[in-house]
Short mmCIF file of C-alpha atoms in Angstrom, two decimals:
data_model
loop_
_atom_site.label_atom_id
_atom_site.label_comp_id
_atom_site.label_asym_id
_atom_site.label_seq_id
_atom_site.Cartn_x
_atom_site.Cartn_y
_atom_site.Cartn_z
CA MET A 1 -7.21 -0.59 -28.77
CA SER A 2 -3.84 -2.31 -28.30
CA MET A 3 -1.65 -3.55 -25.25
CA GLN A 4 1.61 -4.51 -25.65
CA ARG A 5 3.80 -7.10 -23.70
CA GLU A 6 7.71 -7.27 -24.64
CA VAL A 7 8.67 -10.51 -24.41
CA PRO A 8 11.83 -12.14 -25.91
CA GLU A 9 11.17 -15.29 -28.95
CA GLY A 10 10.03 -18.50 -26.43
CA GLU A 11 9.66 -17.12 -22.99
CA ALA A 12 6.17 -16.73 -21.66
CA ALA A 13 4.77 -13.43 -21.44
CA THR A 14 4.75 -11.28 -18.30
CA VAL A 15 4.32 -7.67 -17.00
CA PRO A 16 7.97 -5.89 -15.80
CA GLY A 17 8.55 -4.79 -12.54
CA ASP A 18 7.79 -6.52 -8.91
CA THR A 19 4.34 -8.52 -9.28
CA ILE A 20 3.61 -11.41 -7.59
CA ALA A 21 0.93 -12.35 -9.41
CA ASP A 22 0.82 -15.50 -11.88
CA ARG A 23 0.90 -15.38 -15.80
CA THR A 24 -2.75 -15.69 -15.76
CA LEU A 25 -3.64 -13.29 -13.36
CA GLN A 26 -1.55 -10.73 -15.10
CA ARG A 27 -3.11 -11.40 -18.29
CA ASP A 28 -6.34 -10.83 -16.95
CA THR A 29 -5.25 -8.42 -14.88
CA LEU A 30 -3.39 -6.56 -18.10
CA ALA A 31 -6.91 -7.26 -20.32
CA PHE A 32 -8.88 -5.34 -17.35
CA LEU A 33 -6.44 -2.84 -16.81
CA ALA A 34 -6.61 -1.81 -20.96
CA GLN A 35 -10.33 -1.76 -21.05
CA ARG A 36 -10.60 0.83 -17.39
CA ASP A 37 -8.24 2.83 -18.74
CA LEU A 38 -9.82 3.46 -22.09
CA SER A 39 -12.89 4.21 -20.59
CA GLU A 40 -11.05 6.78 -18.04
CA ALA A 41 -8.89 8.17 -21.10
CA GLY A 42 -12.61 8.88 -22.26
CA PRO A 43 -14.61 8.49 -25.97
CA GLU A 44 -12.72 11.31 -27.86
CA ALA A 45 -9.05 9.85 -27.02
CA ARG A 46 -7.03 9.44 -29.96
CA CYS A 47 -4.86 6.93 -28.24
CA ARG A 48 -5.91 3.50 -28.12
CA ALA A 49 -2.51 2.17 -27.46
CA ARG A 50 -1.28 0.64 -23.78
CA LYS A 51 1.79 -0.53 -22.37
CA VAL A 52 2.83 -1.45 -18.83
CA VAL A 53 5.63 -0.50 -17.88
CA ALA A 54 6.22 -1.03 -14.44
CA THR A 55 4.43 -3.09 -11.27
CA GLU A 56 5.47 -2.89 -7.66
CA VAL A 57 4.23 -4.71 -4.22
CA LEU A 58 2.59 -1.53 -2.03
CA ALA A 59 1.23 -3.71 0.63
CA PRO A 60 3.32 -7.63 0.70
CA LEU A 61 0.90 -10.64 0.67
CA GLU A 62 -1.18 -10.77 4.07
CA GLY A 63 -2.96 -13.76 5.25
CA GLY A 64 -1.49 -15.83 2.61
CA GLN A 65 -0.39 -19.27 1.57
CA VAL A 66 2.43 -19.91 -1.38
CA GLU A 67 2.74 -22.63 -3.20
CA GLY A 68 6.01 -22.69 -4.90
CA ASP A 69 6.28 -18.47 -5.49
CA ARG A 70 2.69 -18.40 -6.63
CA PRO A 71 -0.06 -16.86 -3.67
CA ILE A 72 -2.58 -19.12 -3.34
CA ALA A 73 -4.45 -17.23 -0.36
CA GLY A 74 -4.24 -14.15 1.15
CA GLN A 75 -4.55 -10.15 -0.25
CA TRP A 76 -2.19 -7.62 -1.57
CA VAL A 77 -1.68 -4.43 -3.17
CA GLU A 78 0.26 -3.34 -6.19
CA ARG A 79 0.72 -0.41 -8.69
CA TRP A 80 0.66 -0.92 -12.06
CA THR A 81 2.01 1.71 -14.10
CA LEU A 82 0.96 1.89 -17.90
CA ASP A 83 2.41 4.18 -20.56
CA ARG A 84 -0.56 5.74 -22.42
CA CYS A 85 0.96 7.14 -25.67
CA GLY A 86 3.71 8.90 -23.63
CA ALA A 87 2.18 9.61 -20.29
CA SER A 88 2.55 7.18 -17.65
CA VAL A 89 -0.86 6.16 -16.07
CA GLY A 90 -0.64 4.71 -12.31
CA TYR A 91 -3.57 1.82 -11.36
CA VAL A 92 -3.62 0.62 -7.67
CA ILE A 93 -5.15 -3.22 -7.90
CA ARG A 94 -6.22 -4.75 -4.54
CA PHE A 95 -5.57 -8.96 -4.88
CA ASN A 96 -7.45 -11.21 -3.17
CA THR A 97 -6.58 -14.92 -3.82
CA THR A 98 -8.28 -18.44 -2.67
CA ARG A 99 -7.18 -21.67 -3.82
CA LYS A 100 -10.50 -20.92 -6.02
CA GLY A 101 -9.51 -18.17 -8.20
CA THR A 102 -8.69 -14.72 -7.72
CA THR A 103 -10.30 -11.49 -7.37
CA PHE A 104 -9.06 -7.72 -7.95
CA ILE A 105 -10.49 -4.53 -8.14
CA ALA A 106 -8.35 -1.36 -9.85
CA GLU A 107 -8.63 1.97 -9.36
CA PRO A 108 -6.94 4.87 -11.04
CA GLN A 109 -4.02 6.01 -8.83
CA LYS A 110 -4.59 9.65 -7.57
#
């Protein structure tokens, strides 16, 4: 399996689009989606490469507190779109964050 993040030399990695997740949460979400999408594709899937091509906020931060540009409390919903070897695959991700950390649930977009 491979996941790609296209990043110019010297820049910290981020996924494309409008996500409000910080870099660490983006990395964790990306790793989770890679595993989840491989499972969704099934054991016979020949293509193992994935690439995040877009992110979009579907429901803005609710009940939230922001420190700098980073949410530290509240919940929000995003759509992350993967390129699965030429096929677009969307996931709806529900984030819930507190000062202690962030949890999320990812479901394939129907």
